Coordinates of C-alpha atoms and ligand atoms in Angstrom, one line a residue:
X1063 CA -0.9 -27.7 9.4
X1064 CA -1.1 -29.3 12.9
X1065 CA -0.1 -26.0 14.7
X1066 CA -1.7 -22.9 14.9
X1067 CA -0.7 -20.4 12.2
X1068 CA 0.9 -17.2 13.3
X1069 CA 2.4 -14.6 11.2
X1070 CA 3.8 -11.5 12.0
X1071 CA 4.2 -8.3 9.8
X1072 CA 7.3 -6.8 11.4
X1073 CA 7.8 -3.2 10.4
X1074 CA 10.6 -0.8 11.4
X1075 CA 9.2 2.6 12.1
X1076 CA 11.1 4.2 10.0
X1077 CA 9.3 6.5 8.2
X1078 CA 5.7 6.3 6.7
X1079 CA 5.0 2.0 5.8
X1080 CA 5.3 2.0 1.8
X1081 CA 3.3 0.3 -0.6
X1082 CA 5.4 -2.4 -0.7
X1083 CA 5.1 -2.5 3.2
X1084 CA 1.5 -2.5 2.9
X1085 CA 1.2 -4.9 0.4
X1086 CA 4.1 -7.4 2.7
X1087 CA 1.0 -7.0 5.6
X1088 CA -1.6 -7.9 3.4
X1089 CA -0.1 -11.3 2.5
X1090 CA 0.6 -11.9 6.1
X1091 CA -3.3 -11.4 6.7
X1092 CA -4.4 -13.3 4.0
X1093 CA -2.7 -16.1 5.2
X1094 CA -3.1 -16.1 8.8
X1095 CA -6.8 -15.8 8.2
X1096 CA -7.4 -18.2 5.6
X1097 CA -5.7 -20.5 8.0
X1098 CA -7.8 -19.2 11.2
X1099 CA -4.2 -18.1 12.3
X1100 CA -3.1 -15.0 14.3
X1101 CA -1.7 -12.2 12.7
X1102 CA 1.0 -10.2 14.7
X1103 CA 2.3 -6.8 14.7
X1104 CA 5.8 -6.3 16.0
X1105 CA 7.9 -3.0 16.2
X1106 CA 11.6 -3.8 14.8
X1107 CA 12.8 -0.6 16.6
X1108 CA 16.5 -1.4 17.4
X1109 CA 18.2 0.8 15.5
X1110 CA 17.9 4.0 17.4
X1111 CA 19.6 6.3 14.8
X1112 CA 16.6 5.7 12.5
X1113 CA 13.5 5.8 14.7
X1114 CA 11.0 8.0 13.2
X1115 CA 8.2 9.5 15.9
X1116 CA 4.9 9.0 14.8
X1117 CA 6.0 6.1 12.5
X1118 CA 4.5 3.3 14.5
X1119 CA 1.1 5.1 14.9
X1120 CA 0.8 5.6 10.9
X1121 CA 1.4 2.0 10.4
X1122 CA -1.7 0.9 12.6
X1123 CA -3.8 3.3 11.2
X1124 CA -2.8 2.6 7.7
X1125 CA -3.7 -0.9 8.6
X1126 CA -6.8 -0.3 9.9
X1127 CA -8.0 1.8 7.0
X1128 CA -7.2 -1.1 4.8
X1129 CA -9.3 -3.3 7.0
X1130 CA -6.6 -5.7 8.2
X1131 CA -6.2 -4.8 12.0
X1132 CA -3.9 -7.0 14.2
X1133 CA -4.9 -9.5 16.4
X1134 CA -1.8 -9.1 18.9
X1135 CA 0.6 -6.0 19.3
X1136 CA 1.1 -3.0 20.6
X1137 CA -1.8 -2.2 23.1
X1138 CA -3.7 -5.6 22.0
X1139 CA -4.0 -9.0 23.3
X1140 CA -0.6 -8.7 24.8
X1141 CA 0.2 -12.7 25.4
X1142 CA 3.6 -12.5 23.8
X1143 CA 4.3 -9.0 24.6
X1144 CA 5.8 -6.4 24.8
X1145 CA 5.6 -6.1 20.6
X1146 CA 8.2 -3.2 20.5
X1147 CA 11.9 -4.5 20.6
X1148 CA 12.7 -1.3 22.2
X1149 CA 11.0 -2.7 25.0
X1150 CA 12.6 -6.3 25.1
X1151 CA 16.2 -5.2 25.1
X1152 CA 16.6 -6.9 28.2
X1153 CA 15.6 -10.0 26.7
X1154 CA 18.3 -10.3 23.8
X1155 CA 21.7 -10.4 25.4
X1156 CA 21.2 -13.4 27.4
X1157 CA 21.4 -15.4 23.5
X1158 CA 23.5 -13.6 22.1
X1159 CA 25.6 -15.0 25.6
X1160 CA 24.2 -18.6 25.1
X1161 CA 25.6 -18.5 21.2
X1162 CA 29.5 -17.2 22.6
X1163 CA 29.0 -20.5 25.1
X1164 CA 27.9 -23.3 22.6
X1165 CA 30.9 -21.6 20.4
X1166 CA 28.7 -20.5 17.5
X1167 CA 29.4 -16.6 18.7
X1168 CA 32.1 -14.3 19.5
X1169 CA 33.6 -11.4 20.7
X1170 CA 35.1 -8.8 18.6
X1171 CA 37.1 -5.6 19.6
X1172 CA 38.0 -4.7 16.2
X1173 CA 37.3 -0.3 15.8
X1174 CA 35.5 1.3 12.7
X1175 CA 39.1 2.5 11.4
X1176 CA 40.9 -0.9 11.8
X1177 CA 38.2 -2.4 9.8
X1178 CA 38.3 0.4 7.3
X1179 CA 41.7 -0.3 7.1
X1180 CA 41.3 -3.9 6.7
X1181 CA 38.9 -3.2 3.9
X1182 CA 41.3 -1.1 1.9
X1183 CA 43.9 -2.9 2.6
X1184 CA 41.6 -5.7 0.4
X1185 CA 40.8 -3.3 -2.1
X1186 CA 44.3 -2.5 -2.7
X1187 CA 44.8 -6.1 -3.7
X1188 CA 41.8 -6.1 -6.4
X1189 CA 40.1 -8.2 -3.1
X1190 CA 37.1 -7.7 -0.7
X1191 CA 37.1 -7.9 2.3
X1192 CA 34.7 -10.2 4.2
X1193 CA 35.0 -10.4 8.3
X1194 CA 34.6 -14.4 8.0
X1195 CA 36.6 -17.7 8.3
X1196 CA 39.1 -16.4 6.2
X1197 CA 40.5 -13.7 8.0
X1198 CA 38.9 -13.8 12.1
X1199 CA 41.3 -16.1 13.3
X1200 CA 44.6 -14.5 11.4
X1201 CA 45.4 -12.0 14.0
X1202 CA 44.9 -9.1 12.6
X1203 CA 41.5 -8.9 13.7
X1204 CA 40.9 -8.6 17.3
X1205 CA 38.4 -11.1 18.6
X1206 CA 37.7 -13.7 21.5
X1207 CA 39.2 -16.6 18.5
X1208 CA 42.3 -15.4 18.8
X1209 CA 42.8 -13.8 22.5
X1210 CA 42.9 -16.1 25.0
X1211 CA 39.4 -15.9 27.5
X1212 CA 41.2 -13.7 30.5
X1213 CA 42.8 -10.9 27.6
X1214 CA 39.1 -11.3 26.4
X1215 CA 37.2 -10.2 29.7
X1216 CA 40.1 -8.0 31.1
X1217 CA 39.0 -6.3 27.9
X1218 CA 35.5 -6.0 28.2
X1219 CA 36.0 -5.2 32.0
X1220 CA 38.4 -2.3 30.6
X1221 CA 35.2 -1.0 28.8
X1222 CA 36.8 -1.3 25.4
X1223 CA 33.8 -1.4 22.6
X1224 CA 32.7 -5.0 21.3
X1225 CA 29.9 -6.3 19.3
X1226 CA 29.0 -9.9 19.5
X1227 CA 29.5 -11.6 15.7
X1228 CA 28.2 -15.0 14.7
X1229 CA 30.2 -17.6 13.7
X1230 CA 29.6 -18.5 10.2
X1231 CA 30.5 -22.2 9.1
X1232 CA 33.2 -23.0 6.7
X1233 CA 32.6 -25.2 3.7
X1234 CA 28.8 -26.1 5.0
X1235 CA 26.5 -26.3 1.7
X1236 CA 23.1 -24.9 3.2
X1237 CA 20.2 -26.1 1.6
X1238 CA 17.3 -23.8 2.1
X1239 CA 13.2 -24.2 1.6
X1240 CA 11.2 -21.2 0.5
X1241 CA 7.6 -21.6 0.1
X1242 CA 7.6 -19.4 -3.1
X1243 CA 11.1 -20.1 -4.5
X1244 CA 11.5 -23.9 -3.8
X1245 CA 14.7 -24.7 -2.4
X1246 CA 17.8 -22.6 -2.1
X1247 CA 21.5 -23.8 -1.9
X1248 CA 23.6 -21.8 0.0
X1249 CA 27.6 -22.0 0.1
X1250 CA 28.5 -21.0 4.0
X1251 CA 32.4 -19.9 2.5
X1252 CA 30.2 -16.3 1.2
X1253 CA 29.0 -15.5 4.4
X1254 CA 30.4 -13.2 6.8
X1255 CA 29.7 -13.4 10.3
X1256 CA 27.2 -10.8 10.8
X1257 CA 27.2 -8.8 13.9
X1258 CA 24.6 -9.9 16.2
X1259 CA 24.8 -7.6 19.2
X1260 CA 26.0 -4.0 18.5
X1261 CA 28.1 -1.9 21.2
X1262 CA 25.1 0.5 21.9
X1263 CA 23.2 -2.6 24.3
X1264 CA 21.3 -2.9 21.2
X1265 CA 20.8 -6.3 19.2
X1266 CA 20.8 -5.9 15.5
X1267 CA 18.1 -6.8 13.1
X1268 CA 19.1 -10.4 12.8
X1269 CA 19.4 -11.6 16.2
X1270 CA 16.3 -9.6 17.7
X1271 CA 14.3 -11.1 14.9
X1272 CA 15.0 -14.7 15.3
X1273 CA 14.7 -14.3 19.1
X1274 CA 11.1 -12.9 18.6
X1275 CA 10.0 -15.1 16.6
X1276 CA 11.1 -17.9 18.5
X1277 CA 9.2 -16.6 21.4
X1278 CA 6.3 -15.1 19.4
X1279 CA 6.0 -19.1 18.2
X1280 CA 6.1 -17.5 14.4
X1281 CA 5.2 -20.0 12.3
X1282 CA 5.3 -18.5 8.8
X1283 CA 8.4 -15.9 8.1
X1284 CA 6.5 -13.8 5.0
X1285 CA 8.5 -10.7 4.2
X1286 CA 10.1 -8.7 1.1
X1287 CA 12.8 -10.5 -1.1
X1288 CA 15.1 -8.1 0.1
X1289 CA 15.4 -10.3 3.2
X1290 CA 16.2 -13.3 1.1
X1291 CA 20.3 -12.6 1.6
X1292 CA 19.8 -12.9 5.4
X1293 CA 17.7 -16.5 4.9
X1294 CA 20.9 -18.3 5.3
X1295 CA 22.3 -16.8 8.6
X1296 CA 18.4 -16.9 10.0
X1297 CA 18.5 -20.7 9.0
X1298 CA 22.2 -20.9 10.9
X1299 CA 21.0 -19.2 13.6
X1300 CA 17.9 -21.4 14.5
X1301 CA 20.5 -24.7 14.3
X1302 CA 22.6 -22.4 16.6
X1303 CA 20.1 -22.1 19.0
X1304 CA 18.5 -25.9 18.6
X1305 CA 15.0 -24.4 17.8
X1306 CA 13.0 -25.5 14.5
X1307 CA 12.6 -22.9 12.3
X1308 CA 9.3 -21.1 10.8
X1309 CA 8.5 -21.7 7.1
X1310 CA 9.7 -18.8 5.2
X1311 CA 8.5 -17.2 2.4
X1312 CA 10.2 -13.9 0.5
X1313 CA 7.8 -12.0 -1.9
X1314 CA 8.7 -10.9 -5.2
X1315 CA 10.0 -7.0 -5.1
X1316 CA 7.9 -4.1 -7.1
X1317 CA 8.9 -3.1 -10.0
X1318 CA 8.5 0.4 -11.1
X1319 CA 5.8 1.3 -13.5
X1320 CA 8.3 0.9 -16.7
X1321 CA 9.4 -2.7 -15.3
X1322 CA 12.8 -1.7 -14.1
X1323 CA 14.1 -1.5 -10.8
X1324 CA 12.7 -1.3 -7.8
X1325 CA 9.5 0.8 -7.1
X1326 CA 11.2 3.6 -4.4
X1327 CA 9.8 5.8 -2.2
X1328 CA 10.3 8.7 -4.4
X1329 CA 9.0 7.3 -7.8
X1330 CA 5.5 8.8 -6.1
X1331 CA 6.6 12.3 -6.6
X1332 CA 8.2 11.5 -9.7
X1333 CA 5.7 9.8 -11.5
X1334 CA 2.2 11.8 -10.0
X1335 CA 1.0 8.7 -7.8
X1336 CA 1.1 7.7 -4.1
X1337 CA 3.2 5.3 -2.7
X1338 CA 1.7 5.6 0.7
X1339 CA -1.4 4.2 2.1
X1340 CA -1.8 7.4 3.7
X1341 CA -0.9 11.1 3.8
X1342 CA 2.4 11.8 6.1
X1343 CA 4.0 14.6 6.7
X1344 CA 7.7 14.3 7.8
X1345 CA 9.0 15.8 10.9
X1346 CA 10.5 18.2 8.4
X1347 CA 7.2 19.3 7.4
X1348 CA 7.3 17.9 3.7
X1349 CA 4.0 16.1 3.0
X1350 CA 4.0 13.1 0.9
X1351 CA 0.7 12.0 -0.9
X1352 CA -1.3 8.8 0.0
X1353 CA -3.9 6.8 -1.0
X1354 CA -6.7 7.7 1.2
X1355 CA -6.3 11.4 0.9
X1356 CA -6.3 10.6 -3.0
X1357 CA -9.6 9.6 -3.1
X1358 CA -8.7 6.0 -3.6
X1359 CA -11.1 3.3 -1.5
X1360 CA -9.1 1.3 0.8
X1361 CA -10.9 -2.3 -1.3
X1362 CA -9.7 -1.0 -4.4
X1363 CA -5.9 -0.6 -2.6
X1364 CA -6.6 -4.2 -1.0
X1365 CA -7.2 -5.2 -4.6
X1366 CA -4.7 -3.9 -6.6
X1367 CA -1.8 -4.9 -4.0
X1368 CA -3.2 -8.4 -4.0
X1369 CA -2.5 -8.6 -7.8
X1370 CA 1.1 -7.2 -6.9
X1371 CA 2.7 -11.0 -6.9
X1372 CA -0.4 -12.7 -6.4
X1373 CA -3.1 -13.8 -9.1
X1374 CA -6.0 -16.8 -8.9
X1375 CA -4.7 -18.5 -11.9
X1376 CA -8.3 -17.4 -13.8
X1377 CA -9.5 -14.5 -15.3
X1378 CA -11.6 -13.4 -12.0
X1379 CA -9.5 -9.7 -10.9
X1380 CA -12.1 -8.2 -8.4
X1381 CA -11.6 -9.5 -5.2
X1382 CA -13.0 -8.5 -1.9
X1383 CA -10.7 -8.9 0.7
X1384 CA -13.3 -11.9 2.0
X1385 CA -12.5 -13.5 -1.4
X1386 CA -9.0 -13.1 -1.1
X1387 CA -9.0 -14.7 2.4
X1388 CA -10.8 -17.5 0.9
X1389 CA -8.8 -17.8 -2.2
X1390 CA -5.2 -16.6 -1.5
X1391 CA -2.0 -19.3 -1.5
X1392 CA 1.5 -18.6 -1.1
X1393 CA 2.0 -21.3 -3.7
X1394 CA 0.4 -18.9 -6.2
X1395 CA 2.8 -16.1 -5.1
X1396 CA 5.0 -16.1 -8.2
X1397 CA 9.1 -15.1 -7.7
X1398 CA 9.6 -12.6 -10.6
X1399 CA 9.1 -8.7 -9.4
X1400 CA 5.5 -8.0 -10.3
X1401 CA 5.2 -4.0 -11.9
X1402 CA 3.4 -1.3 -10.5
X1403 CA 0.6 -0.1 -12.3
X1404 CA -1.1 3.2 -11.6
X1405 CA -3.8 2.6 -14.3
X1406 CA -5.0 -0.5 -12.9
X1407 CA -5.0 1.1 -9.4
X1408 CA -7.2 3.8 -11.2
X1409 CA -9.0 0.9 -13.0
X1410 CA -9.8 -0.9 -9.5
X1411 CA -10.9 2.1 -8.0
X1412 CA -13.7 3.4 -10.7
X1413 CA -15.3 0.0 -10.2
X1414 CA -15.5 -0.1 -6.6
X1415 CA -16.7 3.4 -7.1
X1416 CA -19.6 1.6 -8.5
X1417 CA -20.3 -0.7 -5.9
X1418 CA -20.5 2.4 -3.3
X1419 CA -24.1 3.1 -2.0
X1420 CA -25.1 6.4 -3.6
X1421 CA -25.8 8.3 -0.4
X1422 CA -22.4 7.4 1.2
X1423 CA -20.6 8.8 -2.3
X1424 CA -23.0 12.0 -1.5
X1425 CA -22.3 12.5 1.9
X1426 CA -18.3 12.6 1.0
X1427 CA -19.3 14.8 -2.5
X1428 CA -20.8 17.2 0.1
X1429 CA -18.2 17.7 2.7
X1430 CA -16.0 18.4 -0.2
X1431 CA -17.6 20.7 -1.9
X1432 CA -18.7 24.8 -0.6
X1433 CA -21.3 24.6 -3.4
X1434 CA -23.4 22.1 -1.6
X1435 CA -23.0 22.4 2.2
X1436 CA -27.2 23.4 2.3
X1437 CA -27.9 21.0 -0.5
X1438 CA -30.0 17.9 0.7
X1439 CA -27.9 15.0 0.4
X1440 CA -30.9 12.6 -1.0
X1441 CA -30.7 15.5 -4.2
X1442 CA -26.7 14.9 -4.6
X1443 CA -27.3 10.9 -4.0
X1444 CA -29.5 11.3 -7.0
X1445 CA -27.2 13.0 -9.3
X1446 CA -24.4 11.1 -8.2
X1447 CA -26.2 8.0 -9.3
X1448 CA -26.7 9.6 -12.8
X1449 CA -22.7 10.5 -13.0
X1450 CA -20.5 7.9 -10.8
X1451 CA -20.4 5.5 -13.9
X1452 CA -17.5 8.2 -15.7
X1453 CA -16.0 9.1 -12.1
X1454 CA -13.1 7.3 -10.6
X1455 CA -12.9 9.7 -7.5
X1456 CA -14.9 11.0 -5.5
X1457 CA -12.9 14.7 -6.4
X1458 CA -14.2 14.4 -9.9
X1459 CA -18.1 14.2 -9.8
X1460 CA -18.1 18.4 -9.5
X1461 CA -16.9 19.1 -12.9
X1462 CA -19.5 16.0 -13.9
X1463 CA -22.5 17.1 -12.0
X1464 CA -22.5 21.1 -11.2
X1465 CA -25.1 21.5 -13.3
X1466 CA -27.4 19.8 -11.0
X1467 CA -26.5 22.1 -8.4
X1468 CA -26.0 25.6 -10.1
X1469 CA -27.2 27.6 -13.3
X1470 CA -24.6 27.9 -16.0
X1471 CA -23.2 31.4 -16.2
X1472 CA -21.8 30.7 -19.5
X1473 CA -22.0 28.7 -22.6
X1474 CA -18.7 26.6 -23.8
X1475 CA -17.3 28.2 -26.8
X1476 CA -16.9 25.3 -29.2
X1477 CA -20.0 23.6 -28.0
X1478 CA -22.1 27.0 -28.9
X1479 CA -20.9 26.3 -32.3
X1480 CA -21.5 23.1 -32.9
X1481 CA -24.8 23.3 -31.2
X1482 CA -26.5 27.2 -32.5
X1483 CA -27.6 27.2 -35.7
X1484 CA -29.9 29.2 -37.5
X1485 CA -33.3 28.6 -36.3
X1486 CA -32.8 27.5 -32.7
X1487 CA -34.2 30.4 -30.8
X1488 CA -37.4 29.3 -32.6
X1489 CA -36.8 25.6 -31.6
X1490 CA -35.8 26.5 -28.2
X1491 CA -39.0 28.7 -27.6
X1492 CA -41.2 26.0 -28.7
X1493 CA -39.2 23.2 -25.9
X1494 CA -40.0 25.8 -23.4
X1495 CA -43.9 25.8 -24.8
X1496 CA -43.6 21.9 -24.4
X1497 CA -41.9 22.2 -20.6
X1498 CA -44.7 24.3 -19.5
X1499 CA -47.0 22.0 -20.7
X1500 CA -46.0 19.1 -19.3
X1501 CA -47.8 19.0 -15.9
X1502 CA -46.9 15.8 -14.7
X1503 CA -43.2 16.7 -14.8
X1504 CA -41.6 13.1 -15.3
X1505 CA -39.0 12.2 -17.3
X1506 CA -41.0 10.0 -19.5
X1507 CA -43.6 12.6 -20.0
X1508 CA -40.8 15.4 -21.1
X1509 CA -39.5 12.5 -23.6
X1510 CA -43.0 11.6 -24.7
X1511 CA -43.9 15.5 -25.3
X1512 CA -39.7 16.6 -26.5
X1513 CA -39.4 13.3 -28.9
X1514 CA -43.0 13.6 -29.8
X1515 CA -42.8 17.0 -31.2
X1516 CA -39.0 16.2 -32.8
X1517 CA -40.8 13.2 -35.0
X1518 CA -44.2 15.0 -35.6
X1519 CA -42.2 17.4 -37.2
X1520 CA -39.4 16.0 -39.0
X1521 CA -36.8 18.4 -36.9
X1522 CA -33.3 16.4 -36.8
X1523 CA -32.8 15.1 -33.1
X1524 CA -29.6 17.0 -32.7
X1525 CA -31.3 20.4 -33.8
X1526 CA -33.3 20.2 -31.0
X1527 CA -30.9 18.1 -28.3
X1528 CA -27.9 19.8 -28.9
X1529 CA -28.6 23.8 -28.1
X1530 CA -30.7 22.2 -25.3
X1531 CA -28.0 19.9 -23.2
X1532 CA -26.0 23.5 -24.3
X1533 CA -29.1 25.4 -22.5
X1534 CA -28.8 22.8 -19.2
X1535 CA -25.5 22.0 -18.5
X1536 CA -23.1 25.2 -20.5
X1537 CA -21.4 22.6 -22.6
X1538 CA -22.3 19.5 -24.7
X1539 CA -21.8 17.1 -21.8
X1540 CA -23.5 15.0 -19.0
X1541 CA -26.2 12.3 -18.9
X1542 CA -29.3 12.4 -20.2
X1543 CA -31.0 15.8 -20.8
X1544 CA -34.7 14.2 -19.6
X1545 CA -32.4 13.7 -16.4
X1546 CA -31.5 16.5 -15.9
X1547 CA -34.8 18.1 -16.6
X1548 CA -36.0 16.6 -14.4
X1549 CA -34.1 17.1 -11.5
X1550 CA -33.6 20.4 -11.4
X1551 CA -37.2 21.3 -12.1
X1552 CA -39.8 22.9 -14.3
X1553 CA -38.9 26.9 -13.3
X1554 CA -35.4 26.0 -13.7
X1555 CA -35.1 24.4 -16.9
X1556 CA -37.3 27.0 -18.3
X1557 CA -34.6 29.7 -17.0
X1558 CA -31.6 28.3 -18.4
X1559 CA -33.3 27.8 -21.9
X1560 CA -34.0 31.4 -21.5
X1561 CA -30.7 32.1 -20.8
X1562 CA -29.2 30.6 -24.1
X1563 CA -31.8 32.2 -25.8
X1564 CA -30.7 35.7 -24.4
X1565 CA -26.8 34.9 -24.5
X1566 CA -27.8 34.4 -28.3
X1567 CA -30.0 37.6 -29.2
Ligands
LIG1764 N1 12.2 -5.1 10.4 C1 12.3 -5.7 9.1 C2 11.7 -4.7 8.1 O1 11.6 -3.6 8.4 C3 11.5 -7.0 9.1 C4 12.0 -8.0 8.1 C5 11.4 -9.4 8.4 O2 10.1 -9.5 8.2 O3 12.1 -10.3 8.9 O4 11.3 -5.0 7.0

């Protein structure tokens, strides 16, 4: 690749970017930096009737908090700006003028009823009905093909309503390259000629894209399959204009969990996971669940949307997004939908759980819990370390590490069971004997004197273990009881063994 790569990840704010979204701006990263390319941001935010306030800012923080931020866009290294097609609507008419003058665009007066008559009048006949070669120059429809040019402008200088429709090719066989998909052949006679500039001032999608990225020198198109329809008038509309065209590549869509159809914005709610990067609240008020606010690491979201389309061709899953830089290819990008998994996600995130520094997990822990606002957070980064390995949030290390922080009040039911027997106030009197006299409180001490005493005396281990982790934690759970011991301290071990022994007499 002689030129410099440049991608763009081109939303339209909308509404809160979706996973698919996110995972459509990964790829564009990936590639633009394992390339030393430039990865752009551009707001698609022509249609009016569907901007969303608030949407544009969500996207850049959602990027951001995955750790891809833009090199150019909005606010940033403006060279090919403005980035918001709001602000370049002065730009787009003079092309959409240029295609009516070389002939490959045209005027059309036609109103929403005429066509809506036009279409039932197909469906009448079993037909559809397809504003293209077939029909525009009939005279039914009302275009600049079949007035002549002065009824055309006295017209538009009458005001009347027009949009500005490209001129699709008859009996042209396209032949189009996709980087993922190979090549794709195209019959022009199915297209219809797509309006390009609507009667609001406004360009439509279509034109406003190709424009941009002409002048944003885009090198590599990577978007969502459901662009791939639109490939063919994108491809027309470059030859229109005489420009060469980007590369293009469509990724594969994302399946819901079940492997059918298309992973929606709702299936979230439905199925109890987020499909957002992060938490939004709609201007209605209704609040939709995201990643972040889940408890979910932004590495392990990085790593599970990578494996959305995407894999190394080895066994290797864990992938820092440094890795992924290094190791991605749009080759490797395969064309069938890939399937959401929430496990997995659930999967990535307990192991980069692991890799978290103990004191950052604590520092979080604390915030989030009353309990230990005047806890020292070198204590909770030492009980964290004894837990993390059976957490995969952050939100669940309470229930797996209280104990360190509070006395039981009460003993679980079924545990007390299993674990009191006849004969285990007298085995619990002689461990607090053994806790007192273990000066040098250590946790190899306590297991010297505990397991000493359990062999010297030919006591079954779980005689002794069980009422004791019961004593400590209130149920028969947790890490090790030497562990625990010890971190909580002589006095307080003592205590809570007295406090079985009392709940039992
Ligand atoms: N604005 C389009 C979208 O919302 C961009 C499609 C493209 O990348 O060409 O997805």
């Amino acid at each position: 690749m002689s030129q410099k790569v440049r991608v763009r990840f081109a939303p339209s704010p909308t509404g809160p970017l979706h996973i698919g979204g996110v995972r459509t701006a990964l790829f564009n990263y990936l590639f633009a930096k394992k390339h030393g390319g430039d990865f752009v941001l551009r707001i698609e935010d022509t249609d009016q009737n569907r901007f969303v306030e608030g949407a544009e800012e969500y996207i850049i923080k959602s990027l951001d908090w995955c750790g891809m931020p833009f090199d150019e866009g909005p606010g940033k290294n403006e060279k090919f700006g403005p980035y918001r097609q709001s602000e370049r609507k002065h730009l787009y008419r003079q092309y959409a003028d240029d295609l009516i003058a070389s002939g490959n665009a045209y005027y059309a007066f036609d109103t929403a009823e005429q066509l809506d008559a036009e279409r039932k009048a197909h469906e009448a006949e079993g037909k559809t009905f397809i504003y293209n070669w077939h029909n525009r120059e009939k005279g039914h429809l009302i275009n600049s093909l079949v007035l002549t040019p002065e009824e055309t402008q006295a017209k538009i200088e009458a005001g009347d309503d027009y949009v500005i429709r490209f001129k699709s090719p008859q009996d042209e066989n396209l032949i189009l390259k996709d980087i993922i998909r190979g090549t794709i052949k195209i019959d022009t006679n199915i297209l219809d000629d797509k309006v390009l500039f609507k009667s609001d001032g406004m360009p439509t999608y279509h034109l406003a894209n190709i424009v941009d990225d002409h002048l944003m020198e885009i090198t590599h198109v990577i978007r969502g399959e459901e662009w791939l329809p639109s490939l063919a008038l994108h491809k027309l509309l470059y030859d229109a204009f005489g420009w060469d065209a980007p590369e293009f590549a469509h990724l594969p869509l994302i399946l819901k969990p079940t492997g059918k159809g298309k992973l929606s914005k709702r299936d979230g709610d439905k199925l109890g996971f987020p499909v957002f990067p992060l938490e939004y609240t709609a201007p209605d008020g209704t609040v939709s669940r995201g990643y972040k606010e889940d408890g979910y690491f932004p590495e392990a979201v990085v790593n599970f949307l990578a494996f959305l389309g995407w894999n190394p061709g080895t066994e290797q899953e864990i992938f820092s997004l440094e890795q992924l830089v290094s190791d991605f290819e749009l080759e490797k990008v395969h064309k069938a939908g890939a399937r959401f998994d929430p496990d997995k996600t659930k999967w990535f995130n307990h192991h980069y759980m692991q890799q978290q520094l103990d004191l950052h997990l604590a520092e979080q822990f604390k915030t989030m819990q009353p309990e230990l606002a005047e806890m020292d957070v070198n204590y909770i980064a030492l009980a964290v370390g004894l837990i993390k390995e059976r957490a995969t949030f952050v939100s669940d290390f309470w229930n797996l590490s209280h104990f360190f922080f509070t006395t039981p009040t009460s003993f679980d039911e079924k545990a007390s069971k299993k674990a009191l027997k006849e004969g285990t106030e007298d085995v619990l009197n002689k461990v607090i004997e053994l806790v007192n006299n273990t000066e040098d409180f250590t946790v190899e001490n306590l297991q010297t004197n505990i397991k000493g005493w359990i062999t010297d005396n030919e006591i079954g281990f779980g005689k002794v273990m069980m009422p004791l982790r019961l004593a400590l934690v209130g149920a028969l759970q947790g890490p090790d009881v030497f562990d625990i011991m010890y971190m909580i301290g002589k006095a307080e071990t003592v205590k809570r063994i007295e406090n079985l022994i009392k709940s039992i007499s």
